[in-house]
Amino acid sequence: MLRLGVSLTVAAMWAMPASAASKPPPGATACSGCHAVTAVASPAVPRLYGQSADSIMTAMTEFREGTRPSTVMKRIAKGFTDDELRPLAAWFAAQK
Amino acid sequence: MIMKPHITRRSFCAGVAGVAATSVFAKPALAQGPARIVVIGGGFGGASAARALRIADPKLHVTLVEPNPIFTACPFSNGVIADERAIEDQQFTYEKVAAAGITIAATSAVKIDTHIRSVGLADGKSLSYDRLILSPGIDFRFDALPGYDEAATEKMPHAYKAGPQTLLLRKQLEAMPDGGLFVMSVPANPFRCPPGPYERASLIAYYFKTKKPNSKILILDAKDAFSKKGLFEQAWKDLYPGMIEWVSQAKGGQVVEVDPATNTFVTDFSKHVAQVGNVIPPQKAGTIAEIAGAVDKSGWCPIDPVTFESKLVRFVHVIGDACIAGGMPKSAFSANAQAKACAQAVADLIAGRKPVTPKLINTCYSLVAPDYGFSVAGVYAPKDGLLADIEGAGGVSPLDVPHSFREEEALYAKSWYQTITTEAFG
């Protein structure tokens, strides 16, 4: 199931142009309250900019399903559908 | 931030003349040259909005109106009261905001003419705008609690706008002898930082436990429930047994009058004399929002949940504690998230694009001891004219978890503070 989700995601990426300059999709800017935009020395919370879209999709799916342990991320991931997450993941991947 | 409005007869008349002279469908104030956005209020909302506007469209001319050269942050200021942090850890300048190409008007906004789209400043100058973003935070309703006026804050501090009041409350607690009684009154909803009073009581309990172990804390509340209640009560039982008493509204907790001369809190049923008294007063949107005509009879600002534009005045957007944001609490996280969504919508509107329906997040951490934290989170989207909770998402930290979970959330709380203050001011 998860594998299918990931491969669908990858397929969707091809069709979705996201560049560093493109407009952030809904929800993207809310993440930077906790996930720093600029690089920090020893972050307790990982920076999302430049991470691969696949790893963001996988993490969010696993947080939502509860298969990846978290404190707050399960509660947040439950607020996003796969259709909302795909453009978010692609946009973060395109940021430097 | 405290705006001190001075409306003179002359400025009031000028406003009325403005109504007559311009039509409702006024052209943008400046059809030529870059669009001008004025942001009023340099807190988490205003500073974040100003910077996000420049990121969304570097051509925008952005002015931030803020009289204080130094911002003192409220989140984590309960740690200052509890002697765990220095006030300097709460303070930020606007140097980096200015370096992002934002003009800082270091004065107060005293008048807003929404018809000719102009902001009058305390230094006598005025600023024209194409769109105005108000992020004025809260002001206190000094008419709402008998005995509690501005002078009373020097005796019974509110410490609910960080700065000298924070230090005054700390000084009073330091001077209090062991075995003393600390009393706090908490208003009805809505107010800034819903879990804030209970975090404060917890961290003062932490201070008492180590420095003044025979002291007691009494919370007199105008409500029967509060944010993260189960988590706070569990922590109080575990960490500070017998030290904190919370009196609900139903049990007679609502404070109806205070006497600053004797440090007395009066409820319908009893009087409590405190060694140290902390009054968290009823609140309303910052005064400049009222001057703009953006406040409804609730004392807060109704907004469109997509653009944050006022439902009462055109070309004026309201973000942060002052706006009615539906399910979103009045928090620094909310203000920062709203600022970025609003900035994107404003940039779209200026460019003639249709604003995208936003999705927002809030996460509020509370500390009950330096290594013991928990959170409430929510995800929001526009629904029925408000920002509504996405069903099934959000909620509070679980009750039955090992201490390592609380330690981890305390660590994330500190990390959040670092990140959000860097995004807004650093």
Short mmCIF file of C-alpha atoms in Angstrom, two decimals:
data_model
loop_
_atom_site.label_atom_id
_atom_site.label_comp_id
_atom_site.label_asym_id
_atom_site.label_seq_id
_atom_site.Cartn_x
_atom_site.Cartn_y
_atom_site.Cartn_z
CA MET A 1 0.00 0.00 0.00
CA LEU A 2 2.75 2.33 1.05
CA ARG A 3 4.84 1.30 -1.95
CA LEU A 4 1.93 2.05 -4.25
CA GLY A 5 1.51 5.46 -2.59
CA VAL A 6 5.16 6.30 -3.14
CA SER A 7 5.20 5.24 -6.79
CA LEU A 8 2.04 7.25 -7.46
CA THR A 9 3.78 10.17 -5.83
CA VAL A 10 6.80 9.81 -8.05
CA ALA A 11 4.53 9.66 -11.09
CA ALA A 12 2.78 12.82 -9.94
CA MET A 13 6.09 14.62 -9.52
CA TRP A 14 6.88 14.30 -13.19
CA ALA A 15 3.76 16.17 -14.11
CA MET A 16 4.24 18.85 -11.51
CA PRO A 17 6.64 21.66 -12.20
CA ALA A 18 7.93 23.16 -8.96
CA SER A 19 10.80 25.56 -8.90
CA ALA A 20 12.50 27.48 -6.13
CA ALA A 21 10.72 30.61 -7.33
CA SER A 22 7.24 29.12 -7.68
CA LYS A 23 4.52 30.15 -5.31
CA PRO A 24 4.33 28.08 -2.10
CA PRO A 25 1.31 25.72 -2.19
CA PRO A 26 -1.31 26.01 0.57
CA GLY A 27 0.13 25.01 3.94
CA ALA A 28 3.79 25.33 2.94
CA THR A 29 4.54 28.59 4.72
CA ALA A 30 2.87 27.39 7.93
CA CYS A 31 5.57 24.70 8.33
CA SER A 32 8.37 27.23 8.78
CA GLY A 33 7.08 28.16 12.23
CA CYS A 34 8.96 25.06 13.44
CA HIS A 35 11.00 23.87 10.42
CA ALA A 36 13.61 26.57 9.87
CA VAL A 37 13.99 28.14 6.44
CA THR A 38 17.61 29.05 7.06
CA ALA A 39 20.17 26.44 8.04
CA VAL A 40 20.78 26.13 11.79
CA ALA A 41 23.69 24.50 13.61
CA SER A 42 22.05 21.64 15.50
CA PRO A 43 18.36 21.54 14.73
CA ALA A 44 16.01 19.57 16.97
CA VAL A 45 13.52 19.84 14.11
CA PRO A 46 14.75 19.04 10.58
CA ARG A 47 14.88 21.65 7.83
CA LEU A 48 12.52 20.76 4.97
CA TYR A 49 14.10 22.85 2.21
CA GLY A 50 16.01 20.69 -0.24
CA GLN A 51 14.76 17.36 1.13
CA SER A 52 13.57 14.92 -1.50
CA ALA A 53 9.87 14.96 -2.25
CA ASP A 54 9.73 11.20 -1.69
CA SER A 55 11.17 11.37 1.79
CA ILE A 56 8.72 14.14 2.77
CA MET A 57 5.77 12.17 1.37
CA THR A 58 6.89 8.98 3.11
CA ALA A 59 7.41 10.75 6.43
CA MET A 60 4.05 12.52 6.32
CA THR A 61 2.22 9.32 5.34
CA GLU A 62 3.88 7.37 8.15
CA PHE A 63 3.20 10.13 10.69
CA ARG A 64 -0.43 10.15 9.65
CA GLU A 65 -0.76 6.37 9.88
CA GLY A 66 1.09 6.32 13.19
CA THR A 67 3.76 3.93 11.89
CA ARG A 68 6.49 6.54 12.47
CA PRO A 69 6.71 7.72 16.08
CA SER A 70 6.18 11.42 16.68
CA THR A 71 5.04 13.92 19.29
CA VAL A 72 3.07 16.50 17.33
CA MET A 73 3.52 15.46 13.68
CA LYS A 74 0.81 12.77 13.76
CA ARG A 75 -1.71 15.43 14.77
CA ILE A 76 -0.58 17.76 11.99
CA ALA A 77 -0.18 15.13 9.24
CA LYS A 78 -3.80 14.06 9.78
CA GLY A 79 -4.84 17.48 8.50
CA PHE A 80 -3.39 16.92 5.00
CA THR A 81 -4.56 14.64 2.17
CA ASP A 82 -2.13 13.06 -0.29
CA ASP A 83 -3.37 15.49 -2.94
CA GLU A 84 -2.37 18.37 -0.68
CA LEU A 85 0.92 16.81 0.35
CA ARG A 86 2.26 16.15 -3.17
CA PRO A 87 2.64 19.79 -4.22
CA LEU A 88 4.00 20.62 -0.75
CA ALA A 89 6.66 17.93 -0.99
CA ALA A 90 7.60 19.00 -4.53
CA TRP A 91 7.86 22.65 -3.48
CA PHE A 92 10.06 21.92 -0.45
CA ALA A 93 12.28 19.71 -2.62
CA ALA A 94 12.75 22.60 -5.05
CA GLN A 95 13.83 25.08 -2.35
CA LYS A 96 17.48 25.48 -1.51
CA MET B 1 2.78 46.85 21.53
CA ILE B 2 0.87 49.75 22.95
CA MET B 3 -0.56 52.19 20.48
CA LYS B 4 -1.50 55.48 22.02
CA PRO B 5 -4.22 57.02 19.89
CA HIS B 6 -4.68 60.74 19.93
CA ILE B 7 -7.69 61.63 17.85
CA THR B 8 -8.09 65.34 17.63
CA ARG B 9 -11.21 67.12 16.47
CA ARG B 10 -9.30 68.23 13.40
CA SER B 11 -8.24 64.74 12.36
CA PHE B 12 -11.76 63.44 12.94
CA CYS B 13 -13.20 66.14 10.65
CA ALA B 14 -10.56 65.40 8.03
CA GLY B 15 -11.73 61.78 8.08
CA VAL B 16 -15.34 62.77 7.48
CA ALA B 17 -14.32 65.06 4.62
CA GLY B 18 -12.45 62.09 3.14
CA VAL B 19 -15.69 60.09 3.03
CA ALA B 20 -17.41 62.78 1.02
CA ALA B 21 -14.53 63.28 -1.37
CA THR B 22 -13.90 59.69 -2.47
CA SER B 23 -16.14 57.00 -3.84
CA VAL B 24 -16.38 53.47 -2.44
CA PHE B 25 -14.72 52.20 -5.60
CA ALA B 26 -11.66 54.33 -5.12
CA LYS B 27 -8.73 53.69 -7.41
CA PRO B 28 -5.58 52.32 -5.83
CA ALA B 29 -3.92 55.07 -3.86
CA LEU B 30 -0.92 54.92 -6.14
CA ALA B 31 -1.58 53.71 -9.62
CA GLN B 32 1.98 54.56 -10.64
CA GLY B 33 5.14 52.94 -9.27
CA PRO B 34 5.42 49.98 -6.93
CA ALA B 35 2.42 49.12 -4.78
CA ARG B 36 2.66 50.39 -1.22
CA ILE B 37 1.82 48.10 1.68
CA VAL B 38 1.76 49.48 5.20
CA VAL B 39 1.97 47.04 8.11
CA ILE B 40 1.04 48.34 11.57
CA GLY B 41 2.47 46.50 14.57
CA GLY B 42 5.90 44.87 14.80
CA GLY B 43 5.08 41.71 16.74
CA PHE B 44 5.17 38.14 15.42
CA GLY B 45 2.36 38.91 12.96
CA GLY B 46 3.52 42.28 11.64
CA ALA B 47 7.24 41.53 11.34
CA SER B 48 6.51 38.18 9.66
CA ALA B 49 4.02 39.80 7.27
CA ALA B 50 6.44 42.55 6.27
CA ARG B 51 9.16 40.03 5.46
CA ALA B 52 6.79 37.61 3.72
CA LEU B 53 5.50 40.42 1.49
CA ARG B 54 9.03 41.14 0.26
CA ILE B 55 9.58 37.43 -0.41
CA ALA B 56 6.24 37.07 -2.23
CA ASP B 57 6.97 40.13 -4.38
CA PRO B 58 10.32 41.93 -4.01
CA LYS B 59 8.91 44.91 -5.93
CA LEU B 60 6.43 45.79 -3.16
CA HIS B 61 7.21 48.87 -1.12
CA VAL B 62 6.66 47.77 2.46
CA THR B 63 6.59 50.03 5.53
CA LEU B 64 6.38 48.63 9.06
CA VAL B 65 4.97 51.07 11.63
CA GLU B 66 6.24 50.23 15.12
CA PRO B 67 7.17 52.75 17.83
CA ASN B 68 9.29 50.43 20.01
CA PRO B 69 12.88 49.94 18.82
CA ILE B 70 13.01 46.65 20.73
CA PHE B 71 10.38 43.94 20.64
CA THR B 72 9.87 41.86 23.79
CA ALA B 73 8.33 38.47 23.00
CA CYS B 74 5.57 36.96 25.14
CA PRO B 75 6.23 33.26 24.41
CA PHE B 76 8.69 31.95 27.03
CA SER B 77 8.28 35.14 29.11
CA ASN B 78 6.70 33.02 31.86
CA GLY B 79 10.21 31.60 32.22
CA VAL B 80 11.45 35.12 32.97
CA ILE B 81 8.77 35.52 35.66
CA ALA B 82 9.91 32.21 37.17
CA ASP B 83 13.55 33.39 37.19
CA GLU B 84 14.58 30.76 34.63
CA ARG B 85 15.41 33.17 31.79
CA ALA B 86 16.70 36.69 31.25
CA ILE B 87 14.43 39.30 29.70
CA GLU B 88 17.15 39.85 27.09
CA ASP B 89 16.39 36.34 25.76
CA GLN B 90 12.96 37.72 24.85
CA GLN B 91 14.17 40.82 23.04
CA PHE B 92 14.72 41.52 19.36
CA THR B 93 15.48 44.58 17.25
CA TYR B 94 14.20 45.41 13.77
CA GLU B 95 17.64 45.63 12.13
CA LYS B 96 17.21 42.44 10.11
CA VAL B 97 13.68 43.45 9.14
CA ALA B 98 15.04 46.73 7.81
CA ALA B 99 17.84 44.85 6.04
CA ALA B 100 15.18 42.88 4.14
CA GLY B 101 14.26 46.13 2.34
CA ILE B 102 11.46 47.16 4.66
CA THR B 103 11.07 50.79 5.70
CA ILE B 104 10.64 51.07 9.46
CA ALA B 105 8.48 53.98 10.64
CA ALA B 106 9.54 54.14 14.30
CA THR B 107 6.44 55.88 15.53
CA SER B 108 2.81 55.13 16.36
CA ALA B 109 -0.09 55.08 13.94
CA VAL B 110 -2.73 57.37 15.38
CA LYS B 111 -5.28 57.73 12.59
CA ILE B 112 -6.44 55.71 9.61
CA ASP B 113 -8.49 57.12 6.78
CA THR B 114 -9.72 54.05 4.92
CA HIS B 115 -11.36 56.17 2.18
CA ILE B 116 -8.26 57.98 0.97
CA ARG B 117 -6.16 55.04 2.22
CA SER B 118 -3.81 56.92 4.46
CA VAL B 119 -2.27 56.24 7.87
CA GLY B 120 -1.62 59.24 10.12
CA LEU B 121 1.47 58.91 12.31
CA ALA B 122 2.21 60.38 15.73
CA ASP B 123 5.15 62.31 14.26
CA GLY B 124 2.72 64.23 12.04
CA LYS B 125 3.59 62.44 8.80
CA SER B 126 1.24 60.21 6.88
CA LEU B 127 1.63 57.09 4.74
CA SER B 128 -0.49 56.26 1.70
CA TYR B 129 -1.24 52.61 1.08
CA ASP B 130 -2.68 50.34 -1.56
CA ARG B 131 -3.30 47.74 1.12
CA LEU B 132 -2.93 47.99 4.88
CA ILE B 133 -2.15 45.06 7.20
CA LEU B 134 -3.05 45.55 10.85
CA SER B 135 -1.28 43.36 13.38
CA PRO B 136 -1.88 45.38 16.55
CA GLY B 137 -2.16 42.51 19.03
CA ILE B 138 -4.33 43.09 22.05
CA ASP B 139 -5.21 45.92 24.33
CA PHE B 140 -6.69 45.54 27.79
CA ARG B 141 -10.27 46.43 28.62
CA PHE B 142 -9.66 48.63 31.60
CA ASP B 143 -13.42 49.27 31.82
CA ALA B 144 -14.29 45.60 32.28
CA LEU B 145 -13.06 44.71 35.79
CA PRO B 146 -13.92 47.20 38.56
CA GLY B 147 -10.79 48.36 40.37
CA TYR B 148 -8.42 47.37 37.58
CA ASP B 149 -7.33 50.44 35.65
CA GLU B 150 -3.97 51.35 34.12
CA ALA B 151 -2.63 52.62 37.47
CA ALA B 152 -3.54 49.30 39.11
CA THR B 153 -1.13 47.45 36.80
CA GLU B 154 1.77 48.89 38.80
CA LYS B 155 0.47 47.18 41.95
CA MET B 156 -1.13 44.05 40.49
CA PRO B 157 0.76 43.42 37.25
CA HIS B 158 -0.88 41.76 34.27
CA ALA B 159 2.46 40.74 32.73
CA TYR B 160 0.44 39.85 29.62
CA LYS B 161 2.38 42.18 27.35
CA ALA B 162 6.00 41.25 27.90
CA GLY B 163 8.46 43.88 29.11
CA PRO B 164 8.53 45.95 32.33
CA GLN B 165 5.38 44.18 33.55
CA THR B 166 7.14 40.81 33.27
CA LEU B 167 10.01 42.08 35.41
CA LEU B 168 7.64 43.69 37.92
CA LEU B 169 5.87 40.39 38.54
CA ARG B 170 9.22 38.60 38.92
CA LYS B 171 10.40 41.25 41.41
CA GLN B 172 7.24 40.86 43.47
CA LEU B 173 7.63 37.07 43.56
CA GLU B 174 11.28 37.41 44.58
CA ALA B 175 10.31 39.76 47.41
CA MET B 176 7.51 37.49 48.63
CA PRO B 177 8.33 35.57 51.83
CA ASP B 178 8.09 31.77 51.85
CA GLY B 179 4.57 30.68 52.74
CA GLY B 180 2.97 33.49 50.77
CA LEU B 181 -0.08 33.30 48.53
CA PHE B 182 0.13 34.08 44.81
CA VAL B 183 -3.28 34.76 43.24
CA MET B 184 -3.98 34.99 39.52
CA SER B 185 -7.26 35.95 37.86
CA VAL B 186 -7.98 34.62 34.37
CA PRO B 187 -10.58 36.13 32.01
CA ALA B 188 -13.28 34.44 29.94
CA ASN B 189 -12.51 33.50 26.33
CA PRO B 190 -11.30 34.81 23.97
CA PHE B 191 -7.93 36.10 25.11
CA ARG B 192 -4.29 35.97 24.01
CA CYS B 193 -2.44 32.67 24.53
CA PRO B 194 -5.18 30.45 26.03
CA PRO B 195 -2.76 28.11 27.90
CA GLY B 196 -0.55 31.04 29.02
CA PRO B 197 -2.01 31.60 32.50
CA TYR B 198 -1.72 27.92 33.40
CA GLU B 199 1.83 27.67 32.10
CA ARG B 200 2.62 30.71 34.24
CA ALA B 201 1.11 29.11 37.34
CA SER B 202 3.14 25.95 36.62
CA LEU B 203 6.47 27.74 36.23
CA ILE B 204 5.83 29.87 39.33
CA ALA B 205 5.15 26.59 41.14
CA TYR B 206 8.52 25.36 39.87
CA TYR B 207 10.15 28.49 41.30
CA PHE B 208 8.29 28.12 44.61
CA LYS B 209 9.17 24.41 44.89
CA THR B 210 12.87 25.21 44.74
CA LYS B 211 12.95 28.61 46.50
CA LYS B 212 9.76 29.04 48.60
CA PRO B 213 8.27 25.56 49.12
CA ASN B 214 5.55 26.57 51.61
CA SER B 215 3.92 29.03 49.22
CA LYS B 216 0.59 28.50 47.49
CA ILE B 217 -0.93 29.40 44.13
CA LEU B 218 -4.61 30.21 43.68
CA ILE B 219 -6.06 30.54 40.16
CA LEU B 220 -9.43 32.28 40.02
CA ASP B 221 -10.99 31.57 36.64
CA ALA B 222 -13.93 33.00 34.70
CA LYS B 223 -14.20 29.66 32.85
CA ASP B 224 -15.03 26.04 33.64
CA ALA B 225 -12.47 24.57 31.25
CA PHE B 226 -9.16 25.69 29.79
CA SER B 227 -6.62 24.77 27.14
CA LYS B 228 -4.74 21.50 27.86
CA LYS B 229 -6.59 21.21 31.21
CA GLY B 230 -6.06 17.45 31.61
CA LEU B 231 -2.34 17.75 30.90
CA PHE B 232 -1.84 20.68 33.28
CA GLU B 233 -3.78 18.99 36.08
CA GLN B 234 -1.83 15.77 35.65
CA ALA B 235 1.45 17.70 35.79
CA TRP B 236 0.39 19.73 38.82
CA LYS B 237 -0.50 16.51 40.68
CA ASP B 238 2.81 14.88 39.73
CA LEU B 239 5.20 17.83 40.11
CA TYR B 240 3.57 20.25 42.55
CA PRO B 241 1.13 18.28 44.74
CA GLY B 242 -1.01 20.52 46.95
CA MET B 243 0.55 23.74 45.69
CA ILE B 244 -1.85 24.92 42.96
CA GLU B 245 -5.59 25.38 43.47
CA TRP B 246 -7.76 26.17 40.44
CA VAL B 247 -11.25 27.56 41.07
CA SER B 248 -13.64 27.31 38.10
CA GLN B 249 -16.36 29.81 37.28
CA ALA B 250 -18.98 27.30 38.43
CA LYS B 251 -17.25 27.07 41.83
CA GLY B 252 -17.22 30.86 42.17
CA GLY B 253 -13.85 31.55 40.57
CA GLN B 254 -14.85 34.57 38.50
CA VAL B 255 -13.23 37.73 39.83
CA VAL B 256 -15.73 40.61 39.81
CA GLU B 257 -13.60 43.31 41.42
CA VAL B 258 -10.04 43.92 42.61
CA ASP B 259 -8.61 46.31 45.17
CA PRO B 260 -5.02 47.14 44.30
CA ALA B 261 -4.48 49.02 47.60
CA THR B 262 -4.89 45.76 49.56
CA ASN B 263 -4.08 43.21 46.79
CA THR B 264 -7.59 41.81 47.13
CA PHE B 265 -9.50 39.72 44.59
CA VAL B 266 -13.27 39.77 45.05
CA THR B 267 -15.52 36.98 43.71
CA ASP B 268 -19.28 36.55 44.15
CA PHE B 269 -18.66 34.43 47.23
CA SER B 270 -15.38 35.44 48.82
CA LYS B 271 -12.40 37.75 49.03
CA HIS B 272 -8.80 36.63 48.62
CA VAL B 273 -5.90 38.75 49.82
CA ALA B 274 -2.73 37.94 47.90
CA GLN B 275 0.90 38.55 48.77
CA VAL B 276 1.42 38.78 45.02
CA GLY B 277 -1.56 39.40 42.75
CA ASN B 278 -1.55 38.88 38.97
CA VAL B 279 -4.58 40.14 37.07
CA ILE B 280 -4.91 38.92 33.49
CA PRO B 281 -7.57 41.36 32.34
CA PRO B 282 -10.28 40.95 29.70
CA GLN B 283 -8.93 41.93 26.28
CA LYS B 284 -9.85 43.39 22.91
CA ALA B 285 -8.17 44.05 19.57
CA GLY B 286 -5.41 46.67 19.68
CA THR B 287 -6.82 50.20 19.63
CA ILE B 288 -5.63 51.08 16.14
CA ALA B 289 -7.98 48.40 14.74
CA GLU B 290 -10.86 50.25 16.38
CA ILE B 291 -9.65 53.53 14.88
CA ALA B 292 -9.61 51.83 11.46
CA GLY B 293 -13.23 50.76 11.91
CA ALA B 294 -12.25 47.09 11.67
CA VAL B 295 -13.64 46.04 15.07
CA ASP B 296 -17.15 44.65 15.57
CA LYS B 297 -19.19 44.68 18.78
CA SER B 298 -17.24 41.70 20.12
CA GLY B 299 -14.15 43.90 20.37
CA TRP B 300 -12.30 41.86 17.72
CA CYS B 301 -11.92 42.04 13.91
CA PRO B 302 -13.99 39.89 11.55
CA ILE B 303 -11.98 38.86 8.49
CA ASP B 304 -12.27 36.97 5.23
CA PRO B 305 -10.54 33.62 5.92
CA VAL B 306 -8.84 33.51 2.50
CA THR B 307 -7.31 36.99 2.34
CA PHE B 308 -7.58 38.20 5.97
CA GLU B 309 -9.23 41.33 4.55
CA SER B 310 -11.53 43.00 7.06
CA LYS B 311 -15.22 42.27 6.61
CA LEU B 312 -15.87 45.86 7.70
CA VAL B 313 -13.35 48.00 5.78
CA ARG B 314 -11.90 47.43 2.32
CA PHE B 315 -8.14 47.23 1.60
CA VAL B 316 -7.47 46.63 5.32
CA HIS B 317 -6.29 43.17 6.41
CA VAL B 318 -6.12 42.05 10.03
CA ILE B 319 -3.90 39.24 11.34
CA GLY B 320 -2.81 37.84 14.69
CA ASP B 321 -4.44 38.22 18.09
CA ALA B 322 -6.72 41.05 16.89
CA CYS B 323 -8.58 39.05 14.23
CA ILE B 324 -11.45 36.60 14.61
CA ALA B 325 -9.77 33.51 13.20
CA GLY B 326 -12.41 30.88 13.98
CA GLY B 327 -10.70 27.80 15.38
CA MET B 328 -7.21 29.32 15.45
CA PRO B 329 -6.12 30.45 18.91
CA LYS B 330 -4.51 33.83 19.57
CA SER B 331 -0.89 32.68 19.54
CA ALA B 332 2.45 33.76 18.10
CA PHE B 333 2.43 30.65 15.89
CA SER B 334 -1.02 31.56 14.51
CA ALA B 335 0.02 35.18 13.93
CA ASN B 336 3.15 34.08 12.03
CA ALA B 337 1.22 31.54 9.91
CA GLN B 338 -1.56 34.04 9.20
CA ALA B 339 1.03 36.70 8.30
CA LYS B 340 2.54 34.50 5.58
CA ALA B 341 -0.86 33.48 4.17
CA CYS B 342 -2.06 37.09 4.24
CA ALA B 343 1.13 38.38 2.61
CA GLN B 344 0.72 35.90 -0.25
CA ALA B 345 -2.94 36.92 -0.69
CA VAL B 346 -2.02 40.62 -0.68
CA ALA B 347 0.73 40.04 -3.27
CA ASP B 348 -1.79 38.13 -5.42
CA LEU B 349 -4.42 40.86 -5.12
CA ILE B 350 -1.90 43.57 -6.00
CA ALA B 351 -0.85 41.55 -9.06
CA GLY B 352 -4.48 41.00 -10.09
CA ARG B 353 -4.33 37.25 -9.38
CA LYS B 354 -7.02 35.32 -7.51
CA PRO B 355 -5.75 34.50 -4.00
CA VAL B 356 -5.24 30.81 -3.28
CA THR B 357 -7.34 29.24 -0.51
CA PRO B 358 -4.86 28.88 2.36
CA LYS B 359 -4.20 26.06 4.74
CA LEU B 360 -2.89 27.00 8.17
CA ILE B 361 -1.30 25.31 11.15
CA ASN B 362 -0.97 26.21 14.80
CA THR B 363 1.20 24.52 17.41
CA CYS B 364 1.40 25.88 20.95
CA TYR B 365 3.83 24.44 23.44
CA SER B 366 3.52 24.90 27.19
CA LEU B 367 6.22 24.20 29.74
CA VAL B 368 5.28 23.16 33.27
CA ALA B 369 8.95 22.72 34.22
CA PRO B 370 12.08 23.42 32.16
CA ASP B 371 12.21 19.80 30.93
CA TYR B 372 8.49 19.06 30.88
CA GLY B 373 6.47 20.27 27.89
CA PHE B 374 3.32 19.45 25.97
CA SER B 375 1.46 20.89 23.01
CA VAL B 376 -1.82 21.60 21.32
CA ALA B 377 -1.92 21.63 17.53
CA GLY B 378 -4.47 22.29 14.83
CA VAL B 379 -4.77 22.43 11.04
CA TYR B 380 -7.21 24.94 9.56
CA ALA B 381 -8.89 25.88 6.30
CA PRO B 382 -11.61 28.38 5.36
CA LYS B 383 -15.15 27.07 5.92
CA ASP B 384 -18.40 29.01 6.28
CA GLY B 385 -16.53 32.32 6.40
CA LEU B 386 -14.16 31.31 9.20
CA LEU B 387 -10.91 29.37 9.61
CA ALA B 388 -12.24 26.02 10.75
CA ASP B 389 -10.42 23.05 12.28
CA ILE B 390 -9.79 20.18 9.88
CA GLU B 391 -11.71 17.36 11.49
CA GLY B 392 -9.63 14.44 12.72
CA ALA B 393 -6.44 16.52 12.88
CA GLY B 394 -4.90 18.43 15.75
CA GLY B 395 -5.53 18.03 19.46
CA VAL B 396 -3.38 17.90 22.56
CA SER B 397 -0.43 15.71 23.58
CA PRO B 398 -1.45 12.31 24.94
CA LEU B 399 -1.90 11.91 28.71
CA ASP B 400 -0.25 8.56 29.30
CA VAL B 401 3.26 8.77 27.91
CA PRO B 402 6.72 8.31 29.43
CA HIS B 403 8.60 11.34 30.72
CA SER B 404 10.86 11.22 27.66
CA PHE B 405 7.88 12.38 25.56
CA ARG B 406 7.52 15.48 27.78
CA GLU B 407 11.27 16.10 27.57
CA GLU B 408 11.14 15.85 23.79
CA GLU B 409 8.28 18.35 23.57
CA ALA B 410 10.14 20.73 25.91
CA LEU B 411 13.08 20.51 23.49
CA TYR B 412 10.79 21.15 20.51
CA ALA B 413 9.28 24.12 22.34
CA LYS B 414 12.72 25.74 22.65
CA SER B 415 13.51 24.89 19.04
CA TRP B 416 10.21 26.46 17.93
CA TYR B 417 11.02 29.68 19.78
CA GLN B 418 14.42 29.85 18.11
CA THR B 419 12.97 29.21 14.64
CA ILE B 420 9.99 31.53 14.79
CA THR B 421 11.91 34.45 16.29
CA THR B 422 14.58 33.98 13.60
CA GLU B 423 11.95 34.01 10.85
CA ALA B 424 10.28 37.14 12.24
CA PHE B 425 13.25 39.15 13.55
CA GLY B 426 16.55 37.33 13.00
#
